[in-house]
Short mmCIF file of C-alpha atoms and ligand atoms in Angstrom, two decimals:
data_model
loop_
_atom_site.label_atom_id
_atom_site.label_comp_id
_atom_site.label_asym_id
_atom_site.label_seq_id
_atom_site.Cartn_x
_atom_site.Cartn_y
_atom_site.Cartn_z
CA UNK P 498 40.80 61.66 -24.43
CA UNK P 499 39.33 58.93 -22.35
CA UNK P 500 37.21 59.07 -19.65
CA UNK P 501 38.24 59.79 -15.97
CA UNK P 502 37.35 56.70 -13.80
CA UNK P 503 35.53 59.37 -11.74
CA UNK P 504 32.65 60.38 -14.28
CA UNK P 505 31.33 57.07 -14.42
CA UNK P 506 28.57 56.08 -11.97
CA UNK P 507 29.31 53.52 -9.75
CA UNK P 508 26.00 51.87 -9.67
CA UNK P 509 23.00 53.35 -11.47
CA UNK P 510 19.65 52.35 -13.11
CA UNK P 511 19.75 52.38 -16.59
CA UNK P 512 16.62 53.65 -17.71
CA UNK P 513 16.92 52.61 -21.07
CA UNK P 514 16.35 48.65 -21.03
CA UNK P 515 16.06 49.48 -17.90
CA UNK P 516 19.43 47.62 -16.50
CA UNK P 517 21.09 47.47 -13.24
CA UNK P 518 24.40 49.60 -14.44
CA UNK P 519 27.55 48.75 -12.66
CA UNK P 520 31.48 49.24 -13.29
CA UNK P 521 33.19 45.74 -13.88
CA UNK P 522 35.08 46.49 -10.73
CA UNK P 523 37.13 43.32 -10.83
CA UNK P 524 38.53 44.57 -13.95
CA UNK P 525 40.29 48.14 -12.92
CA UNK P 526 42.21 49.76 -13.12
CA UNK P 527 43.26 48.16 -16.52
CA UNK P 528 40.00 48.16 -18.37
CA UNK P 529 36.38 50.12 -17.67
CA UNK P 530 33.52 48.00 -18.54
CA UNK P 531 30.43 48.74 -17.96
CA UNK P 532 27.71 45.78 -17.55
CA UNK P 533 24.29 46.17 -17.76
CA UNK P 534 22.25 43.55 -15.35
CA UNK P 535 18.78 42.73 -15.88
CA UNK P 536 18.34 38.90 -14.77
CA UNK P 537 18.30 38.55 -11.18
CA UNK P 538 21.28 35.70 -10.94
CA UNK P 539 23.30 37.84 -13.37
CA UNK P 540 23.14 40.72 -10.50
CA UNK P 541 23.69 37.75 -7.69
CA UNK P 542 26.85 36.80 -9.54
CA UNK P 543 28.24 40.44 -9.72
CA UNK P 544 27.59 41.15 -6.32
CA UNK P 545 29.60 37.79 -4.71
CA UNK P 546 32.22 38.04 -7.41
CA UNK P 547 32.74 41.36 -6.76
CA UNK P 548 31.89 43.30 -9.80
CA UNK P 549 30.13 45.78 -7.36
CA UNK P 550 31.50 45.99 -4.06
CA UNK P 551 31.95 47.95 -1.03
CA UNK P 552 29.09 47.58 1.63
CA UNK P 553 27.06 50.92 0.68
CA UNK P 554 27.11 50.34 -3.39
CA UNK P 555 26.08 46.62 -2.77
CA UNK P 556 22.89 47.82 -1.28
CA UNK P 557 22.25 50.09 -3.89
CA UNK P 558 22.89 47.98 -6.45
CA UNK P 559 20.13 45.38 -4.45
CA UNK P 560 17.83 47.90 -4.40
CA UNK P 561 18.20 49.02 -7.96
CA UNK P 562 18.45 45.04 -8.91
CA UNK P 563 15.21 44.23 -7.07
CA UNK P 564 13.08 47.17 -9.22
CA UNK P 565 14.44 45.84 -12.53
CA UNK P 566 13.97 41.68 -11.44
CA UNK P 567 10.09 43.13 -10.77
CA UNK P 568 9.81 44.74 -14.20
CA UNK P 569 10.60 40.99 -15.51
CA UNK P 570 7.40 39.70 -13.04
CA UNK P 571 5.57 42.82 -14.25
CA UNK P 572 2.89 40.19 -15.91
CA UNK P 573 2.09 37.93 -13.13
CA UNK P 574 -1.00 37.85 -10.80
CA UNK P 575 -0.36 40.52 -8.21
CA UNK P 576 -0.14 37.68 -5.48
CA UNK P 577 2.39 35.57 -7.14
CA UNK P 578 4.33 38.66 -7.73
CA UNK P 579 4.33 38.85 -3.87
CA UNK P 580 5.43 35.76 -3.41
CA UNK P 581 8.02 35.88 -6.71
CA UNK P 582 9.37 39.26 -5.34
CA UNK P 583 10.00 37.75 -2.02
CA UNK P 584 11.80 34.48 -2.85
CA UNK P 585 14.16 36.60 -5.08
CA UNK P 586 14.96 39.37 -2.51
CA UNK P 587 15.62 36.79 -0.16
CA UNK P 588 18.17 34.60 -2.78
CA UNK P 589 19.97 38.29 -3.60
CA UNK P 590 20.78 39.06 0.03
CA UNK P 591 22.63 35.08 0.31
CA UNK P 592 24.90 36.65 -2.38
CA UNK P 593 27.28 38.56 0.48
CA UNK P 594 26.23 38.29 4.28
CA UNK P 595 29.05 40.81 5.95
CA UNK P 596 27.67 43.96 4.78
CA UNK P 597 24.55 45.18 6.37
CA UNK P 598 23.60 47.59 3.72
CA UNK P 599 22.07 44.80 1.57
CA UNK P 600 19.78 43.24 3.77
CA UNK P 601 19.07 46.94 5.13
CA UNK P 602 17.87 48.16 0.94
CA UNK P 603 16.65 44.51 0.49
CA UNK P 604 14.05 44.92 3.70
CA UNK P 605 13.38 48.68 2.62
CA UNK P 606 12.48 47.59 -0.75
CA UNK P 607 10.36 44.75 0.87
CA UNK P 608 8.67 47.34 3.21
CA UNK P 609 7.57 49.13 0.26
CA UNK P 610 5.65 46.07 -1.56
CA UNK P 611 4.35 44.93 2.05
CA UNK P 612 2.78 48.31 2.96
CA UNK P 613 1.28 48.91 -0.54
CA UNK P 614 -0.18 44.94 -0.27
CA UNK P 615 -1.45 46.02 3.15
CA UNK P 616 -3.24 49.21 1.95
CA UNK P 617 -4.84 47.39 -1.28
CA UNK P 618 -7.34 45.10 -1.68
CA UNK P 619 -6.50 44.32 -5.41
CA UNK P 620 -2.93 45.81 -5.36
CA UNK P 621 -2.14 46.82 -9.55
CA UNK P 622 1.46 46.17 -10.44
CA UNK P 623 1.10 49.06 -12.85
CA UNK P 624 0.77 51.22 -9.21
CA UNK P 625 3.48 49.41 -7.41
CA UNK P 626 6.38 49.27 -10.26
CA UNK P 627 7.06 53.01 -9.96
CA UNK P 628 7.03 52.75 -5.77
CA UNK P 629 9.78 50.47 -5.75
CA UNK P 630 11.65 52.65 -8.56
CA UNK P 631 11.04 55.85 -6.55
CA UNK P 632 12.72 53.70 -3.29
CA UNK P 633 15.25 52.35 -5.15
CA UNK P 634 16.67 55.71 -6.89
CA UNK P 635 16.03 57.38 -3.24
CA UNK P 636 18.23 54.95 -1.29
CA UNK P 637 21.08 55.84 -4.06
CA UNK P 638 20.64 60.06 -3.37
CA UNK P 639 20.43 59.30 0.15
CA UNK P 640 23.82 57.53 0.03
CA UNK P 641 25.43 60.24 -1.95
CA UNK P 642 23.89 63.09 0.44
CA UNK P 643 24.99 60.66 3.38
CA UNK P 644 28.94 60.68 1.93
CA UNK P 645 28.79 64.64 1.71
CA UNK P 646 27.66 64.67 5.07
CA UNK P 647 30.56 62.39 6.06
CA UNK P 648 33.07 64.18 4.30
CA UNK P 649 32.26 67.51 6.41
CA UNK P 650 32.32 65.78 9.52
CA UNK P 651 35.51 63.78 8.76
CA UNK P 652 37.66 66.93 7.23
CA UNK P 653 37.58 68.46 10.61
CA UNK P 654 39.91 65.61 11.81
CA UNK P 655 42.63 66.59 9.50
CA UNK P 656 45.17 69.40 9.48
CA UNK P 657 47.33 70.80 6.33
CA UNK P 658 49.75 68.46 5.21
CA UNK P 659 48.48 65.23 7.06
CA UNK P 660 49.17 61.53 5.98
CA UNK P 661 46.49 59.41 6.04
CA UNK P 662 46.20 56.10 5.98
CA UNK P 663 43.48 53.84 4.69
CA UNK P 664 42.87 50.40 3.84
CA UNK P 665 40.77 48.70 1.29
CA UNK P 666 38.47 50.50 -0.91
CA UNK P 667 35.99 53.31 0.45
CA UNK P 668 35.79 55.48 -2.34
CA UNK P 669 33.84 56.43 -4.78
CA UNK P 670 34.10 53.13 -6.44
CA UNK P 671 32.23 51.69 -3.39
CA UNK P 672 29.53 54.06 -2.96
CA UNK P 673 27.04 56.04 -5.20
CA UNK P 674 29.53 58.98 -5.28
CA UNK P 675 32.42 60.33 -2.86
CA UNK P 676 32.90 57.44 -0.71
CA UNK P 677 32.84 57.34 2.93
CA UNK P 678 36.56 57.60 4.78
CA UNK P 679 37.82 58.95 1.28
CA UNK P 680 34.73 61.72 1.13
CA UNK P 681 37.16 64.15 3.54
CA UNK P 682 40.00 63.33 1.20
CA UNK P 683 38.50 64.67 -1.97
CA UNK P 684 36.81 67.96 -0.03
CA UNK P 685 40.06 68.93 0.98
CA UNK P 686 41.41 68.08 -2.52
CA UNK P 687 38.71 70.89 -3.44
CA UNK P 688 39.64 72.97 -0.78
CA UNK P 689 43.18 73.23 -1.63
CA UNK P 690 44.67 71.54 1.45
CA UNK P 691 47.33 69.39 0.90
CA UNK P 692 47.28 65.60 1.91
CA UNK P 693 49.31 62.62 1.74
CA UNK P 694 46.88 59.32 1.15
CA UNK P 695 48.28 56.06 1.86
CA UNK P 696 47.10 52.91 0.24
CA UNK P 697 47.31 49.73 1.53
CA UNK P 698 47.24 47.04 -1.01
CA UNK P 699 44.84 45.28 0.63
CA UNK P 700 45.37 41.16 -0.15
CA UNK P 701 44.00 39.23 -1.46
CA UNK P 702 41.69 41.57 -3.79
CA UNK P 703 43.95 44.24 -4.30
CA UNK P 704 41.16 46.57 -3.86
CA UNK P 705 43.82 49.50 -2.43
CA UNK P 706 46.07 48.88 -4.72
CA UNK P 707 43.34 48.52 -7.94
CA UNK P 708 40.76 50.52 -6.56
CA UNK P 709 41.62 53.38 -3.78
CA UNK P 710 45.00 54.40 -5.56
CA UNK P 711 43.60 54.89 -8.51
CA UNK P 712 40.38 56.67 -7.81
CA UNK P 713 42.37 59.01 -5.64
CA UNK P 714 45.07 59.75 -7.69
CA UNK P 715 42.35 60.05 -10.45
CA UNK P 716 41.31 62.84 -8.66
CA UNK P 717 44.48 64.56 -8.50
CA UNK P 718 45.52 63.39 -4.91
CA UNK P 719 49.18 63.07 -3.44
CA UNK P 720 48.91 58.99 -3.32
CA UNK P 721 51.16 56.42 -2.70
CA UNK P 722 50.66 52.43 -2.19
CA UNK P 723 52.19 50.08 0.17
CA UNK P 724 51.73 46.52 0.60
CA UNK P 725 49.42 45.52 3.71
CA UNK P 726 52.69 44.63 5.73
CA UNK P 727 54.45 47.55 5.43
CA UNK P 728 52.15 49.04 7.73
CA UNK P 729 53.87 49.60 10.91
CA UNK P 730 56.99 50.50 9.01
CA UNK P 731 55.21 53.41 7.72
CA UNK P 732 53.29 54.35 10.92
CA UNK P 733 57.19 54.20 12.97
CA UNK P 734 58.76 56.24 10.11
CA UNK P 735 56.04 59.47 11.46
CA UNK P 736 54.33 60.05 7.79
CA UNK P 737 50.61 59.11 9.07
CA UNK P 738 48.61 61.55 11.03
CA UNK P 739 45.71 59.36 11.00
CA UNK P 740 43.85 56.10 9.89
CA UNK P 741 40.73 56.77 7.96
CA UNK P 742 38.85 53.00 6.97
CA UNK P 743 35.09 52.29 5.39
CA UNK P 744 32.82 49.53 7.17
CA UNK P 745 31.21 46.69 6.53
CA UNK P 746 28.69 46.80 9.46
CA UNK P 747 29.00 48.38 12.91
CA UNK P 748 27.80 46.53 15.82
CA UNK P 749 25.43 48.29 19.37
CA UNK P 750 28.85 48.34 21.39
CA UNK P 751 30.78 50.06 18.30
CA UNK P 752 32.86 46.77 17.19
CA UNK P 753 33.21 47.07 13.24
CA UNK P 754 33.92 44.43 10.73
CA UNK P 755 35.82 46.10 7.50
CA UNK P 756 38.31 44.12 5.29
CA UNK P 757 40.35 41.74 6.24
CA UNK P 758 43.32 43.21 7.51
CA UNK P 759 41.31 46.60 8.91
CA UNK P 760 42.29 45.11 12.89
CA UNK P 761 45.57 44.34 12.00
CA UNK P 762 45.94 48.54 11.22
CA UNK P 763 44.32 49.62 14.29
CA UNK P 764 46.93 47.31 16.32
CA UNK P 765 49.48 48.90 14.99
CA UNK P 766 48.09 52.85 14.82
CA UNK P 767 47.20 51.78 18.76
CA UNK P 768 50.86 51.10 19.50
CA UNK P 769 51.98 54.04 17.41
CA UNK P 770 49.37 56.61 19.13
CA UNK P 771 47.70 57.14 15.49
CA UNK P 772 44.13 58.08 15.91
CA UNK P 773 41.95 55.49 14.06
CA UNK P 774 39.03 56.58 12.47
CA UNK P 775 35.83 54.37 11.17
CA UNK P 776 33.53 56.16 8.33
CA UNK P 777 29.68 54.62 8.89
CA UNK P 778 26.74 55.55 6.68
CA UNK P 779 23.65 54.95 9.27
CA UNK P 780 23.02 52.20 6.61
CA UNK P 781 26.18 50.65 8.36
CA UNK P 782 25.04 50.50 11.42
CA UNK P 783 23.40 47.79 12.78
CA UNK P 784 22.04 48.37 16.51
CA UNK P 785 20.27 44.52 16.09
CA UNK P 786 23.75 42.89 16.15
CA UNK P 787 25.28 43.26 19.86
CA UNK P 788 29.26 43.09 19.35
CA UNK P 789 31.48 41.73 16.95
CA UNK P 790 31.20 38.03 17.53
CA UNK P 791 28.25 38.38 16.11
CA UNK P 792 28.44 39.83 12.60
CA UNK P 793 28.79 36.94 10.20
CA UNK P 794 32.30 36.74 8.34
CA UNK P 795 32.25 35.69 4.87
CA UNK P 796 35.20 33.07 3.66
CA UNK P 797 36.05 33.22 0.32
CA UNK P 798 37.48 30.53 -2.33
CA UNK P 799 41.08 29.99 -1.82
CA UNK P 800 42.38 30.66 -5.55
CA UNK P 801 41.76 34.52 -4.44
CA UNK P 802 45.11 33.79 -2.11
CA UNK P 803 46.60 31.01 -4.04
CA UNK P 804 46.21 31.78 -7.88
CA UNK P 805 44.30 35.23 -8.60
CA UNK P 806 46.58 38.03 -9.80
CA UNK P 807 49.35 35.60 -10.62
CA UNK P 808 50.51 33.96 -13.80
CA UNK P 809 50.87 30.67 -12.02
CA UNK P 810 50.02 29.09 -8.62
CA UNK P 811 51.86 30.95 -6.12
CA UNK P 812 51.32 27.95 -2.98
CA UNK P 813 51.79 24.44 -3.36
CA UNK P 814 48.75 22.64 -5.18
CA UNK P 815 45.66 21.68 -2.38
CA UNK P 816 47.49 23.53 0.22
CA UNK P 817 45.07 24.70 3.40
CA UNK P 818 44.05 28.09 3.21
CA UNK P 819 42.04 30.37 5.25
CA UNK P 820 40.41 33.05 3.63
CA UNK P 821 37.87 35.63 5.94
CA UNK P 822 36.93 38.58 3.79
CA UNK P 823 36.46 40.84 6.35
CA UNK P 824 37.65 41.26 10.41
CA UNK P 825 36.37 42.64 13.43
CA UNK P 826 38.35 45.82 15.13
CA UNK P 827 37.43 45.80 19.21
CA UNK P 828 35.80 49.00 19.79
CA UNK P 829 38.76 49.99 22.48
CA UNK P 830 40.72 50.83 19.43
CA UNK P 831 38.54 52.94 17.20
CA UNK P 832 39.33 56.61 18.50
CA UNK P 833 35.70 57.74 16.95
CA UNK P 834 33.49 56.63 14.89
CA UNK P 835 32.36 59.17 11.70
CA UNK P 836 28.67 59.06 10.92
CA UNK P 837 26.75 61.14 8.91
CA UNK P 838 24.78 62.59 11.85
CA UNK P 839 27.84 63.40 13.73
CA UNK P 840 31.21 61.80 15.20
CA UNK P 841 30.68 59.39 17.99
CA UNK P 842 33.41 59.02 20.64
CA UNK P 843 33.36 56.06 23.21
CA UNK P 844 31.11 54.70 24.97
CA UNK P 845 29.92 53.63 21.72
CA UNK P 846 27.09 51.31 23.44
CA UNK P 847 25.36 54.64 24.53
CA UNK P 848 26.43 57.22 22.18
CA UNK P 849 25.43 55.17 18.64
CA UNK P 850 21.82 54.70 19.86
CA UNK P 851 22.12 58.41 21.38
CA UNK P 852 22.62 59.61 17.77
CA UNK P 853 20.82 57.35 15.62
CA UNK P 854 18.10 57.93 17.30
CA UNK P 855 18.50 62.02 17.64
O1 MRU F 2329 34.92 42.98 -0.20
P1 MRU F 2329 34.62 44.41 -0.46
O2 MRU F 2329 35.51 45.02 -1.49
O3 MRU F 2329 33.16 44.66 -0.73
O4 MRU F 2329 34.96 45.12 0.93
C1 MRU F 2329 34.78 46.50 1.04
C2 MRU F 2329 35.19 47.05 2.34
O5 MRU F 2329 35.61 46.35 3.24
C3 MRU F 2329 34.96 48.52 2.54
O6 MRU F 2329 35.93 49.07 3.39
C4 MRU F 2329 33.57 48.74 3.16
O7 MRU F 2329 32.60 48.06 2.43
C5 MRU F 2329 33.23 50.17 3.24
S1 MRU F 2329 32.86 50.87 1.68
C6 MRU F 2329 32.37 52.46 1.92
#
């Protein structure tokens, strides 16, 4: 019998080799690959082409690609290694620049090899390899223990027999295990509540339709998928209770870029009185960017919206296109934000530092 999608890991560190291991992402649900990634451009590539995705298992994977790059510098005087390590954590975070969560493992990983330079006169590599290993495999636990957390707080928002919403992929598939906005789902899968999940499609990647449906329904959930613009159909017809969405980075005064498409939701759950909810690791939050306009929004090649997924061109040869990966929802129309400290209500500009720094 094969393999359910949900006893692979994500994103893990190979020991033997060691290898960054990741799920071929951009081949589900048809086919699971796994690759294992030791050079450092190899893990560059899979992160921008999306082989690993979803803003918490990108920083892992950093983190976990940074340990193994050092193994390959493992030889070289301990100050070129500096310098080596540096350039190379610095080339790994141009690979996506949305998601906070990779510069935030990139600069922990850094802190560790800056500290232990700092503290040693003639720093040993032989003393320093292991640090960054320890780091890298703690970040990953953290982010599973952080999803648990979220999935407590978030599955006191829902009531038997809810429809939820959700858009893109927050799941499993984009975290080291449980997901963020889907981490409720599955706990009151185990609980024995019953659920409806909605998938949006989520163009141009398909990740809802590829990613979310599957891992849910994987799991045994009540799923069903709808393309992005069915949307406020759905939400006027009375089947959702509630939006739950992942997040790409959160901003001081609670605006939130997620994937494209994520504002167009809340619009609509605003005008239909759906509660919209926003699942944030505190790796997600970023209290150093001050709204929305100032998270960076990565554009992506336009073959994603002209030619991927199809058997032929599906727009006119050299047409325009315009192709943001991600969006920014205004704070006035997230009803809370979930954390894994604790659910933050408005105003969001007080009560995110209030709990980050509780
Ligand atoms: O381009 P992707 O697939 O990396 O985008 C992923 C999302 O937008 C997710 O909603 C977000 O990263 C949260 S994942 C827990």
């Amino acid at each position: 019998m094969s393999k359910n999608i949900l006893e692979y890991a994500t994103v893990e560190l190979d020991e033997e080799g060691p290898s960054l291991s990741i799920i071929d992402q951009t081949l589900l649900p048809g086919k699971t690959a796994i690759l294992k990634l030791t050079k450092l451009e190899d893990i560059w590539e899979a992160i921008y082409k999306l082989r690993v995705r979803g803003a918490p298992a990108i920083g892992v994977a950093a983190a976990i690609g940074m340990y193994v790059h050092s193994l390959s510098l493992k030889e070289e005087e301990p100050s070129l290694f500096f310098k080596k390590y540096m350039e190379a954590s610095e080339y790994l975070n141009s690979s996506r620049p949305t998601a906070v969560n990779l510069s935030w493992a990139l600069k922990r990983m850094e802190e560790k090899v800056k500290d232990y330079y700092s503290l040693h006169n003639s720093p040993s590599l032989q003393e320093l390899l292991p640090i960054l290993k320890n780091e890298a495999l703690l970040i990953k636990e953290e982010d599973s223990n952080i999803c648990k957390s979220l999935g407590e707080y978030g599955i006191t928002l829902i009531k038997e027999g809810y429809g939820i919403l959700t858009h893109c992929n927050a799941g499993s598939l984009a975290t080291s295990k449980y997901g963020t906005a889907t981490a409720p789902m599955y706990l009151a899968k185990e609980r024995g509540m019953d659920l409806r999940v909605y998938c949006d499609e989520t163009r141009p990647l398909l990740q809802g339709a590829r990613l979310t449906s599957y891992e849910l329904s994987s799991a045994g959930l009540d799923v069903t998928l709808l393309c992005d613009n069915m949307v406020s159909s759905i939400m006027k017809s009375g089947s959702i209770n509630a939006v739950f969405v992942g997040c790409d980075r959160v901003a001081a005064n609670g605006d939130v870029a997620n994937k494209i498409g994520t504002s167009l939701v809340a619009l609509a759950a605003k005008h239909y009185n759906i509660p919209f909810y926003v699942f944030a690791p505190s790796s997600t939050i970023d209290l150093n960017t001050k709204s929305g306009n100032d998270i960076p929004i990565e554009q992506r090649p336009p073959e994603e919206v002209t030619q991927l997924w199809y058997k032929e061109a599906m727009a006119p040869e050299d047409i325009k296109v315009y192709n943001p990966a991600f969006d920014i929802t205004d704070n006035a129309l997230i009803t809370a934000i979930v954390t894994d400290k604790g659910i933050v209500y408005p105003p969001y500009e007080l009560n995110l530092q209030k709990i980050l720094k509780a």
